[in-house]
CSV table of C-alpha atoms in Angstrom, one decimal:
chain,number,residue,atom,x,y,z
A,1,MET,CA,0.0,0.0,0.0
A,2,SER,CA,1.0,3.6,-0.5
A,3,ASP,CA,2.7,5.4,2.3
A,4,LEU,CA,2.1,8.7,0.5
A,5,LEU,CA,-0.3,9.8,3.2
A,6,ALA,CA,1.5,8.3,6.2
A,7,GLN,CA,2.2,11.7,7.7
A,8,VAL,CA,-1.3,13.2,7.0
A,9,PRO,CA,-3.8,13.0,9.8
A,10,VAL,CA,-6.7,10.8,8.8
A,11,THR,CA,-9.2,13.5,9.7
A,12,ARG,CA,-7.6,16.1,7.4
A,13,LEU,CA,-7.7,16.6,3.7
A,14,PRO,CA,-4.4,15.6,2.1
A,15,PRO,CA,-2.4,18.7,1.4
A,16,GLU,CA,-2.3,20.2,-2.1
A,17,GLY,CA,0.7,19.2,-4.2
A,18,HIS,CA,1.9,16.7,-6.6
A,19,TYR,CA,1.7,13.0,-5.8
A,20,GLY,CA,3.4,10.2,-7.8
A,21,PRO,CA,6.0,10.3,-10.6
A,22,ALA,CA,7.5,13.7,-11.2
A,23,GLY,CA,6.7,15.3,-14.5
A,24,THR,CA,3.5,13.4,-15.1
A,25,GLU,CA,0.0,14.8,-14.5
A,26,GLY,CA,-2.5,12.2,-15.5
A,27,VAL,CA,-5.1,13.4,-13.0
A,28,ARG,CA,-5.9,16.8,-11.6
A,29,ALA,CA,-8.2,17.4,-8.7
A,30,ARG,CA,-9.3,20.8,-7.4
A,31,ALA,CA,-11.5,21.4,-4.3
A,32,LEU,CA,-14.0,24.1,-5.1
A,33,GLU,CA,-14.6,26.1,-1.9
A,34,GLY,CA,-17.3,28.6,-1.4
A,35,LEU,CA,-20.1,27.1,-3.5
A,36,ALA,CA,-23.6,27.7,-2.3
A,37,ALA,CA,-25.8,24.7,-2.4
A,38,ALA,CA,-29.5,23.8,-1.8
A,39,THR,CA,-31.8,20.9,-2.2
A,40,LEU,CA,-35.0,21.5,-4.1
A,41,ALA,CA,-37.8,18.9,-3.6
A,42,ALA,CA,-41.3,18.8,-4.9
A,43,ARG,CA,-44.1,18.1,-2.4
A,44,LYS,CA,-45.9,14.8,-2.8
A,45,GLY,CA,-47.6,14.7,-6.1
A,46,GLY,CA,-46.2,18.1,-7.1
A,47,THR,CA,-43.3,17.1,-9.3
A,48,GLY,CA,-45.1,17.8,-12.6
A,49,ALA,CA,-46.4,21.2,-11.4
A,50,LEU,CA,-42.9,22.2,-10.2
A,51,ILE,CA,-41.3,21.2,-13.5
A,52,ALA,CA,-43.9,23.1,-15.4
A,53,ARG,CA,-43.4,26.2,-13.3
A,54,LEU,CA,-39.6,26.2,-13.5
A,55,THR,CA,-39.7,25.4,-17.3
A,56,ALA,CA,-41.9,28.5,-17.8
A,57,ALA,CA,-39.3,30.5,-15.8
A,58,GLY,CA,-36.6,29.4,-18.2
A,59,LEU,CA,-35.2,26.5,-16.1
A,60,PRO,CA,-36.3,23.3,-18.0
A,61,LEU,CA,-35.9,20.8,-15.1
A,62,VAL,CA,-35.7,17.1,-16.0
A,63,ASP,CA,-37.0,14.5,-13.5
A,64,GLY,CA,-34.0,12.3,-14.0
A,65,PRO,CA,-30.2,11.9,-13.3
A,66,LYS,CA,-29.3,14.8,-15.5
A,67,VAL,CA,-27.5,18.1,-14.9
A,68,LEU,CA,-28.8,21.4,-16.1
A,69,PHE,CA,-26.7,24.6,-16.2
A,70,HIS,CA,-28.7,27.8,-16.0
A,71,GLU,CA,-27.4,31.3,-15.3
A,72,GLY,CA,-24.7,30.3,-12.8
A,73,LEU,CA,-26.8,27.4,-11.3
A,74,THR,CA,-25.9,23.8,-11.6
A,75,VAL,CA,-29.0,21.7,-11.1
A,76,LEU,CA,-28.4,18.0,-10.5
A,77,GLY,CA,-31.2,15.3,-10.5
A,78,THR,CA,-30.6,13.2,-7.4
A,79,GLY,CA,-33.9,11.3,-7.1
A,80,PRO,CA,-37.5,11.5,-8.3
A,81,GLY,CA,-38.8,15.0,-7.7
A,82,ARG,CA,-35.5,16.0,-6.0
A,83,TRP,CA,-32.6,18.1,-7.1
A,84,LEU,CA,-29.3,19.4,-5.7
A,85,VAL,CA,-28.4,22.9,-6.8
A,86,PHE,CA,-24.9,24.5,-6.7
A,87,ALA,CA,-24.1,28.1,-7.4
A,88,GLU,CA,-20.9,30.1,-7.5
A,89,ASN,CA,-20.3,33.6,-6.2
A,90,THR,CA,-23.3,33.7,-4.0
A,91,THR,CA,-24.4,32.6,-0.5
A,92,GLY,CA,-26.8,29.9,0.8
A,93,PRO,CA,-29.5,32.4,1.8
A,94,ALA,CA,-29.3,34.2,-1.5
A,95,LEU,CA,-29.5,31.0,-3.4
A,96,LEU,CA,-32.6,29.9,-1.4
A,97,ALA,CA,-34.2,33.3,-2.1
A,98,GLN,CA,-33.4,32.9,-5.8
A,99,LEU,CA,-34.9,29.4,-5.9
A,100,ARG,CA,-37.9,30.4,-3.8
A,101,ALA,CA,-38.7,33.1,-6.3
A,102,LEU,CA,-38.4,30.7,-9.2
A,103,ALA,CA,-40.2,27.7,-7.7
A,104,GLY,CA,-42.8,29.3,-5.5
A,105,ASP,CA,-43.9,28.4,-2.0
A,106,ASP,CA,-45.0,24.9,-2.6
A,107,VAL,CA,-41.5,23.2,-2.6
A,108,ALA,CA,-39.1,22.1,0.0
A,109,LEU,CA,-35.8,24.1,-0.1
A,110,THR,CA,-32.9,23.5,2.2
A,111,ASP,CA,-29.6,25.2,2.4
A,112,GLN,CA,-26.8,22.6,1.9
A,113,SER,CA,-23.9,25.0,1.5
A,114,ASP,CA,-22.0,23.5,4.5
A,115,ALA,CA,-23.0,19.9,3.7
A,116,ASN,CA,-20.9,19.2,0.6
A,117,LEU,CA,-17.4,19.6,-0.7
A,118,VAL,CA,-17.1,19.6,-4.5
A,119,PHE,CA,-14.1,18.5,-6.4
A,120,GLU,CA,-13.4,19.0,-10.1
A,121,LEU,CA,-11.5,16.1,-11.5
A,122,THR,CA,-9.8,16.2,-14.9
A,123,GLY,CA,-6.8,14.9,-16.8
A,124,PRO,CA,-6.1,12.2,-19.4
A,125,ALA,CA,-6.1,9.4,-16.8
A,126,VAL,CA,-9.1,10.6,-14.8
A,127,ARG,CA,-11.3,7.8,-15.9
A,128,ASP,CA,-8.6,5.2,-15.1
A,129,ALA,CA,-8.2,6.6,-11.6
A,130,LEU,CA,-12.0,6.8,-11.0
A,131,ALA,CA,-12.4,3.2,-12.3
A,132,LYS,CA,-10.6,2.0,-9.2
A,133,GLY,CA,-13.6,2.8,-7.1
A,134,VAL,CA,-16.6,4.0,-9.2
A,135,ALA,CA,-18.7,1.0,-10.2
A,136,LEU,CA,-20.2,2.8,-13.2
A,137,ASP,CA,-19.3,2.8,-16.9
A,138,LEU,CA,-17.8,6.3,-17.3
A,139,ASP,CA,-17.2,5.9,-21.0
A,140,PRO,CA,-18.7,9.0,-22.7
A,141,ARG,CA,-21.1,6.7,-24.6
A,142,ALA,CA,-22.6,5.6,-21.3
A,143,PHE,CA,-22.0,8.6,-19.1
A,144,ALA,CA,-21.9,11.7,-21.2
A,145,PRO,CA,-21.6,15.4,-20.3
A,146,GLY,CA,-24.9,16.2,-18.6
A,147,ASP,CA,-25.3,12.9,-16.9
A,148,VAL,CA,-25.4,12.6,-13.1
A,149,ALA,CA,-24.9,9.6,-10.8
A,150,THR,CA,-25.4,9.3,-7.1
A,151,THR,CA,-23.4,6.3,-6.1
A,152,VAL,CA,-21.0,5.0,-3.5
A,153,VAL,CA,-17.2,5.1,-3.8
A,154,ALA,CA,-15.1,3.2,-1.2
A,155,HIS,CA,-18.1,3.1,1.1
A,156,VAL,CA,-18.6,6.9,0.8
A,157,GLY,CA,-21.7,8.3,-0.9
A,158,VAL,CA,-21.0,10.7,-3.8
A,159,THR,CA,-22.8,12.6,-6.5
A,160,LEU,CA,-20.8,12.6,-9.7
A,161,TRP,CA,-21.5,14.5,-12.9
A,162,ALA,CA,-19.8,14.7,-16.2
A,163,CYS,CA,-18.9,18.2,-17.5
A,164,GLU,CA,-18.1,19.4,-21.0
A,165,GLY,CA,-14.6,19.2,-22.2
A,166,ALA,CA,-11.8,16.6,-22.2
A,167,PRO,CA,-12.8,14.3,-19.6
A,168,THR,CA,-13.9,16.4,-16.7
A,169,TYR,CA,-16.1,15.4,-13.8
A,170,ARG,CA,-17.3,17.1,-10.7
A,171,LEU,CA,-18.0,15.2,-7.5
A,172,ALA,CA,-19.9,16.3,-4.4
A,173,VAL,CA,-19.2,14.4,-1.2
A,174,ALA,CA,-20.4,15.0,2.3
A,175,ARG,CA,-17.8,17.4,3.7
A,176,SER,CA,-16.8,15.3,6.7
A,177,PHE,CA,-16.3,12.3,4.4
A,178,ALA,CA,-14.0,14.2,2.0
A,179,PRO,CA,-10.8,13.3,3.8
A,180,ALA,CA,-11.7,9.6,3.5
A,181,LEU,CA,-12.6,10.0,-0.1
A,182,LEU,CA,-9.3,11.7,-0.9
A,183,ARG,CA,-7.4,9.0,0.9
A,184,TRP,CA,-9.0,6.7,-1.6
A,185,LEU,CA,-8.3,8.9,-4.6
A,186,THR,CA,-4.8,10.1,-3.9
A,187,PRO,CA,-3.0,6.7,-3.8
A,188,GLY,CA,-5.2,5.5,-6.7
A,189,ALA,CA,-4.4,8.5,-8.9
A,190,ALA,CA,-0.7,8.9,-7.9
A,191,PRO,CA,0.6,6.3,-10.3
A,192,PHE,CA,-0.7,8.5,-13.2
A,193,GLY,CA,0.8,11.6,-11.6
A,194,PHE,CA,-1.8,13.4,-9.4
A,195,ALA,CA,-2.0,17.2,-8.9
A,196,LEU,CA,-4.2,18.1,-6.0
A,197,SER,CA,-5.1,21.7,-5.4
A,198,GLY,CA,-7.6,23.7,-3.3
A,199,THR,CA,-6.9,21.7,-0.1
A,200,GLY,CA,-4.3,24.1,1.3
A,201,ARG,CA,-1.9,22.6,3.7
A,202,GLY,CA,-4.3,19.8,4.6
B,1,MET,CA,-26.1,-8.9,-9.1
B,2,ARG,CA,-27.2,-5.7,-10.8
B,3,ILE,CA,-30.6,-4.1,-10.1
B,4,PRO,CA,-32.1,-1.9,-12.9
B,5,CYS,CA,-33.2,1.1,-10.8
B,6,PRO,CA,-35.9,3.0,-12.7
B,7,TYR,CA,-34.2,6.3,-11.8
B,8,CYS,CA,-30.5,5.6,-11.7
B,9,GLY,CA,-30.1,2.8,-14.2
B,10,ALA,CA,-28.4,-0.6,-13.6
B,11,ARG,CA,-26.5,-0.6,-10.3
B,12,ASP,CA,-24.6,-3.1,-8.3
B,13,ALA,CA,-26.6,-4.7,-5.4
B,14,HIS,CA,-24.2,-3.3,-2.8
B,15,GLU,CA,-25.8,0.1,-3.3
B,16,PHE,CA,-29.1,-1.3,-2.0
B,17,ALA,CA,-30.5,-2.5,1.3
B,18,TYR,CA,-32.8,-5.5,1.2
B,19,LEU,CA,-36.1,-5.5,3.1
B,20,GLY,CA,-38.0,-8.5,2.0
B,21,ASP,CA,-41.4,-9.6,0.8
B,22,ALA,CA,-43.3,-7.0,-1.2
B,23,THR,CA,-46.4,-9.1,-1.6
B,24,VAL,CA,-47.7,-8.6,1.9
B,25,SER,CA,-49.8,-5.6,2.7
B,26,ARG,CA,-50.7,-4.0,6.1
B,27,PRO,CA,-54.0,-5.3,7.4
B,28,ASP,CA,-56.9,-3.1,8.6
B,29,PRO,CA,-56.2,-2.5,12.3
B,30,ALA,CA,-60.0,-2.0,12.9
B,31,ALA,CA,-61.0,-5.4,11.5
B,32,PRO,CA,-62.3,-8.0,14.0
B,33,ASP,CA,-59.5,-10.4,13.1
B,34,ALA,CA,-56.8,-7.7,13.3
B,35,GLU,CA,-54.7,-9.5,15.9
B,36,ASP,CA,-54.3,-12.7,13.8
B,37,ALA,CA,-53.9,-10.7,10.6
B,38,PHE,CA,-51.1,-8.6,12.1
B,39,PHE,CA,-49.4,-11.7,13.4
B,40,THR,CA,-49.5,-13.1,9.8
B,41,TYR,CA,-48.4,-9.8,8.3
B,42,ALA,CA,-45.5,-9.3,10.7
B,43,TYR,CA,-44.1,-12.9,11.1
B,44,LEU,CA,-45.2,-15.3,8.4
B,45,ARG,CA,-43.4,-15.4,5.1
B,46,ASP,CA,-43.5,-17.8,2.2
B,47,ASN,CA,-40.2,-19.0,0.8
B,48,PRO,CA,-41.0,-19.2,-2.9
B,49,ASP,CA,-39.0,-21.1,-5.4
B,50,GLY,CA,-38.7,-18.9,-8.5
B,51,GLU,CA,-40.0,-15.4,-9.1
B,52,HIS,CA,-40.5,-13.3,-6.1
B,53,ARG,CA,-41.4,-9.6,-5.5
B,54,GLU,CA,-39.3,-7.9,-2.8
B,55,TYR,CA,-38.5,-4.5,-1.5
B,56,TRP,CA,-35.0,-3.1,-2.0
B,57,TYR,CA,-34.0,0.4,-0.8
B,58,HIS,CA,-31.6,2.3,-3.1
B,59,ALA,CA,-29.7,3.8,-0.1
B,60,ASN,CA,-26.6,4.8,-2.0
B,61,GLY,CA,-28.4,6.1,-5.0
B,62,CYS,CA,-31.8,7.8,-5.5
B,63,ARG,CA,-32.9,6.8,-1.9
B,64,GLN,CA,-36.1,5.3,-3.2
B,65,TRP,CA,-37.8,2.1,-2.3
B,66,LEU,CA,-38.0,-0.3,-5.2
B,67,VAL,CA,-40.1,-3.4,-5.9
B,68,VAL,CA,-37.7,-5.9,-7.5
B,69,THR,CA,-38.8,-9.1,-9.2
B,70,ARG,CA,-36.1,-11.7,-8.6
B,71,ASN,CA,-35.8,-15.3,-9.3
B,72,THR,CA,-34.9,-16.8,-6.0
B,73,ARG,CA,-33.4,-19.9,-7.7
B,74,THR,CA,-31.1,-18.1,-10.2
B,75,HIS,CA,-30.9,-14.6,-8.7
B,76,GLU,CA,-32.0,-13.3,-12.2
B,77,ILE,CA,-33.5,-9.9,-11.8
B,78,LEU,CA,-36.7,-9.7,-14.0
B,79,GLY,CA,-37.6,-6.1,-13.3
B,80,ALA,CA,-37.7,-3.2,-10.9
B,81,SER,CA,-40.2,-0.4,-10.3
B,82,LEU,CA,-40.5,2.4,-7.8
B,83,ALA,CA,-42.5,1.1,-4.8
B,84,ARG,CA,-44.4,4.4,-4.6
B,85,ALA,CA,-45.6,4.1,-8.1
B,86,SER,CA,-46.4,0.4,-7.8
B,87,GLU,CA,-48.5,1.2,-4.6
B,88,VAL,CA,-50.8,3.2,-6.9
B,89,THR,CA,-51.2,0.5,-9.5
B,90,ALA,CA,-51.1,-2.6,-7.3
């Protein structure tokens, strides 16, 4: 097993830096701090009405595991009638207010800004590294930009979505599980050359 | 064993938690034979050979209850639907 992380406390994120063979960068991961997040859930029997209302407001929600990008919002389908929304350059309360104005009063909205940590994963070997723990077919024919999957990686629940551009994924993980997830990813990605950023000194 | 979740697509069984028989339904607590009916409902299960309908919870996915039809002899999965939808059509 790798001793790359032998000096890193198990409860802390691995520090940013380069892991694995020098001069190679097969996988890059960046922690995206400061995103606002919220869950949006239809009331019982209200999914159709919510989708109609948001579609009329210019946000054509899909009741499925798909991602929608709309005016700075990333809307991820996580279950029937349920979505997880991320937004940059805003706050949780402001995001809630924005979603409340779009969706009306008859939906459940909850601030999740503190709940998740999001990583952006890219690089030519990103799929090879993810394949060590993601039991999904990530080939673009099966998991194309716009697709979302809520699944489990190394016993840690994650929501993963494919972004546009040479293989790029984003992954949301419950914040307190992020150190465990990175302790899975770092040794797995290091053989390809792994550049980790956004985690500071760990 | 892979279960075709209607929302998420085919997923490995380790994402799911198994509950059991989906063919029993909760008796009327006001019925005169409620005590016997609840005993049957809570404790007595058939052990079918072949196709069986059972509840699986997609804990590490869409967090929905599914009704999965499984062949108990071969573990072949013959179908899965959302339990909430199937309650309406059952």
